[in-house]
mmCIF file of C-alpha atoms in Angstrom:
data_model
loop_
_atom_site.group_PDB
_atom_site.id
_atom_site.type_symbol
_atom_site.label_atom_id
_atom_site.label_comp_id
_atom_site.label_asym_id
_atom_site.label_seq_id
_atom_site.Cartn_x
_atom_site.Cartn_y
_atom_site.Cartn_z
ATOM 1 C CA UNK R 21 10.288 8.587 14.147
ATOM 2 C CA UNK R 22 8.957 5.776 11.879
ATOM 3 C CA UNK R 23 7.254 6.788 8.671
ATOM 4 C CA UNK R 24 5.757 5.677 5.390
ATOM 5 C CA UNK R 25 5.919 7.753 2.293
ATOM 6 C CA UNK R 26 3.630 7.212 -0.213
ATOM 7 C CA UNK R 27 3.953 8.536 -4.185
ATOM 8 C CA UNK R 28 2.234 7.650 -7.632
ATOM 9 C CA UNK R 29 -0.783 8.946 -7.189
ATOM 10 C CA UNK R 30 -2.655 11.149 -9.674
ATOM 11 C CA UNK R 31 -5.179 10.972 -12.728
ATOM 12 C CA UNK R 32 -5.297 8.294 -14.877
ATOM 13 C CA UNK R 33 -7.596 7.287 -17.606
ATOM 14 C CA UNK R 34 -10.428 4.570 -17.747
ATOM 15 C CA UNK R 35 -8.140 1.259 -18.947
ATOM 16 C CA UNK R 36 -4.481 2.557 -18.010
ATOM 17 C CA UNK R 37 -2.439 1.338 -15.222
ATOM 18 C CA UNK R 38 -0.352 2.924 -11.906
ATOM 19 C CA UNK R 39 2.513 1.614 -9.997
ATOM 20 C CA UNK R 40 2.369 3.101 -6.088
ATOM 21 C CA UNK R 41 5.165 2.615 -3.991
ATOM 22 C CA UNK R 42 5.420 3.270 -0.707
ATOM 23 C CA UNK R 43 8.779 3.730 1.603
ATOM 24 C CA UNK R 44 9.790 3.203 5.210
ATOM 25 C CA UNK R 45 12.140 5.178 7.556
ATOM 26 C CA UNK R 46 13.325 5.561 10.751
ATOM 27 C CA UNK R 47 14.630 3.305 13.277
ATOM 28 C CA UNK R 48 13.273 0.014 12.172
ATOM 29 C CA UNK R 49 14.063 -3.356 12.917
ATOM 30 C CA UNK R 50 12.167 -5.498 10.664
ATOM 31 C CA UNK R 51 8.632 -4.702 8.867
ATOM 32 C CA UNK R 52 6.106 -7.655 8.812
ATOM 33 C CA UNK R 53 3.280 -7.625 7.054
ATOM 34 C CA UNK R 54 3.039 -4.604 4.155
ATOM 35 C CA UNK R 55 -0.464 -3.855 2.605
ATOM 36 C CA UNK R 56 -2.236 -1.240 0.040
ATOM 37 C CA UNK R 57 -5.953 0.068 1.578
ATOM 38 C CA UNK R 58 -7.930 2.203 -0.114
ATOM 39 C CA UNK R 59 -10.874 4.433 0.932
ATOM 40 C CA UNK R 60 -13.465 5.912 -1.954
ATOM 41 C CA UNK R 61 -15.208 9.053 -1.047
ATOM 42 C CA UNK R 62 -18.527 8.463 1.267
ATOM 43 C CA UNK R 63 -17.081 4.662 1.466
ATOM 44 C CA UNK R 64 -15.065 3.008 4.304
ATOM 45 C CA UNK R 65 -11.676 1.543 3.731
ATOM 46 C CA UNK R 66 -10.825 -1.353 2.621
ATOM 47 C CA UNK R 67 -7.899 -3.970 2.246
ATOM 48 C CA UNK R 68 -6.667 -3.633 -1.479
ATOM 49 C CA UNK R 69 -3.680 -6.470 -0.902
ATOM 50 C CA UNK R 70 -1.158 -7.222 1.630
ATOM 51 C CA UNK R 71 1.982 -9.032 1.338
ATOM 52 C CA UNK R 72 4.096 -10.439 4.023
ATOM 53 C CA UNK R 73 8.112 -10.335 4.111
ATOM 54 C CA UNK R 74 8.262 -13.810 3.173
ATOM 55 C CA UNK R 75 6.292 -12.628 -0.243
ATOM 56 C CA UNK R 76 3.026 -14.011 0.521
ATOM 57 C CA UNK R 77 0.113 -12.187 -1.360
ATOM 58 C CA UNK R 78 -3.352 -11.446 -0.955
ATOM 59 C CA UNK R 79 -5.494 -9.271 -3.124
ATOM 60 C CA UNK R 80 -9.229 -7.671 -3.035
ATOM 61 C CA UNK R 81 -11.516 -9.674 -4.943
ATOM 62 C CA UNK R 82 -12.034 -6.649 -6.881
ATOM 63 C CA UNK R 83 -8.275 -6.132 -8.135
ATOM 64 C CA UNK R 84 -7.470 -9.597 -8.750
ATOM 65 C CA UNK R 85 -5.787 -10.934 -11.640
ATOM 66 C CA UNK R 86 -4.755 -7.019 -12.437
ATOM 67 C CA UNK R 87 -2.963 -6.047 -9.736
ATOM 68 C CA UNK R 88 0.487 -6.864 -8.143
ATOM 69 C CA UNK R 89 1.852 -6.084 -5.115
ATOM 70 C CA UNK R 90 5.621 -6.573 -4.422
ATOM 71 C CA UNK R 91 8.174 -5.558 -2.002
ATOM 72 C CA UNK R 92 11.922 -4.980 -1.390
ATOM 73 C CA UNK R 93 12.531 -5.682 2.330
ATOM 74 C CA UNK R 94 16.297 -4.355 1.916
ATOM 75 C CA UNK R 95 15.068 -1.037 0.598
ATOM 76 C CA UNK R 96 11.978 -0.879 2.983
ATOM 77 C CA UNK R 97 9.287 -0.517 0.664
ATOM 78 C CA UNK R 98 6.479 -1.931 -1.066
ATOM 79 C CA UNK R 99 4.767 -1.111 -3.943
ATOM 80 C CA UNK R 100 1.272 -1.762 -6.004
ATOM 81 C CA UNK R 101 0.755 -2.298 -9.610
ATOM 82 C CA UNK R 102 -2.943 -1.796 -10.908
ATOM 83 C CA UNK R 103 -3.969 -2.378 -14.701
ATOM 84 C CA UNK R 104 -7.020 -1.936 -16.025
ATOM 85 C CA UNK R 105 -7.521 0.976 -14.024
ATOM 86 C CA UNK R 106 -11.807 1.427 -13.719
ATOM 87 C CA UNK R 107 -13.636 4.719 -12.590
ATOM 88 C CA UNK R 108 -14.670 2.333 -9.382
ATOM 89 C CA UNK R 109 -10.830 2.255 -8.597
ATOM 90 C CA UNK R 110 -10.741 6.013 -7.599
ATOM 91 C CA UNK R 111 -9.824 6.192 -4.089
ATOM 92 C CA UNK R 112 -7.387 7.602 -1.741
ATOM 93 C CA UNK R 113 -4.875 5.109 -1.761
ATOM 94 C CA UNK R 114 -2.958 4.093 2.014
ATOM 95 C CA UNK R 115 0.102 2.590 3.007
ATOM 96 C CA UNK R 116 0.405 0.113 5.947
ATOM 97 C CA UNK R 117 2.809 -1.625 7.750
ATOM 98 C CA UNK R 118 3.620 -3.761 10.990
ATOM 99 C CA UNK R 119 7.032 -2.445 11.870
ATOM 100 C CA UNK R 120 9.105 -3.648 14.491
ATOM 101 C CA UNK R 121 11.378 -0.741 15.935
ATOM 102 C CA UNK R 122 15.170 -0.797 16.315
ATOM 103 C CA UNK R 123 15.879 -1.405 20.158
ATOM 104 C CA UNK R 124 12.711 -1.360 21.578
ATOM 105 C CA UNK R 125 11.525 -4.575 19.461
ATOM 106 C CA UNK R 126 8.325 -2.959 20.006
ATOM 107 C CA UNK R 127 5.460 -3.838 16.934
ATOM 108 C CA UNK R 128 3.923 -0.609 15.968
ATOM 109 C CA UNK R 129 1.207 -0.334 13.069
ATOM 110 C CA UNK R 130 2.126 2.363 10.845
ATOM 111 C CA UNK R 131 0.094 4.444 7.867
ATOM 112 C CA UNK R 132 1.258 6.522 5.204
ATOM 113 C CA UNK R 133 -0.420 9.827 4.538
ATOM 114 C CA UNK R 134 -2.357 8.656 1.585
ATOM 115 C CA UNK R 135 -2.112 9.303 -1.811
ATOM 116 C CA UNK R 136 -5.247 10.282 -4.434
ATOM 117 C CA UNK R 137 -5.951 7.781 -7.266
ATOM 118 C CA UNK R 138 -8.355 9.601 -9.735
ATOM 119 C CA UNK R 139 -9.733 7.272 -12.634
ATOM 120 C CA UNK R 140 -11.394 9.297 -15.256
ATOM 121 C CA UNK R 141 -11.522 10.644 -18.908
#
């Protein structure tokens, strides 16, 4: 069974930063594309930034120029620094990833459970 785990969630104060990481198991071949979405309460989700194994980024307009995303394809995971943490970036915060299986070569798109960002005083 393939799976993403997601930690670094948690309460943070208006102007600090997080780090998220997120890991992969189970019988996987390669992962493709990795990405951070989020999803704010009465909001839909939305792409936060993606980064392909090659190391390609893309970012939300809205995280730009304070955010990095970066990933270790030997270790199977990717993570997401965000400084300058604003009220407007609380959100539950989701994994994703294009995983091809072991065997099977099969592509399979794959979320994490989600972890709660909380920007407040």
């Amino acid at each position: 069974q393939v799976q993403l785990v997601e930690s670094g969630g948690g309460l943070v104060q208006p102007g600090g930063s997080l780090r998220l990481s997120c890991a992969a198991s189970g019988s996987i071949s390669r992962i493709n594309v990795m990405g951070w979405y989020r999803q704010a309460p009465g909001k839909q989700r939305e792409t936060v930034a993606t980064i392909t194994s090659g190391g390609s980024t893309n970012y939300a307009d809205s995280v730009k120029g304070r955010s990095t995303i970066s990933r270790d394809n030997a270790k199977k995971t990717v993570w997401l620094q965000v400084n300058s943490l604003k009220p407007e970036d609380t959100a539950v915060y989701y994994c994703n990833a294009d995983i091809v299986l072991a065997f099977s070569y099969r592509s399979l798109e794959v979320w994490g459970q989600g972890t709660l960002v909380t920007v407040s005083s």
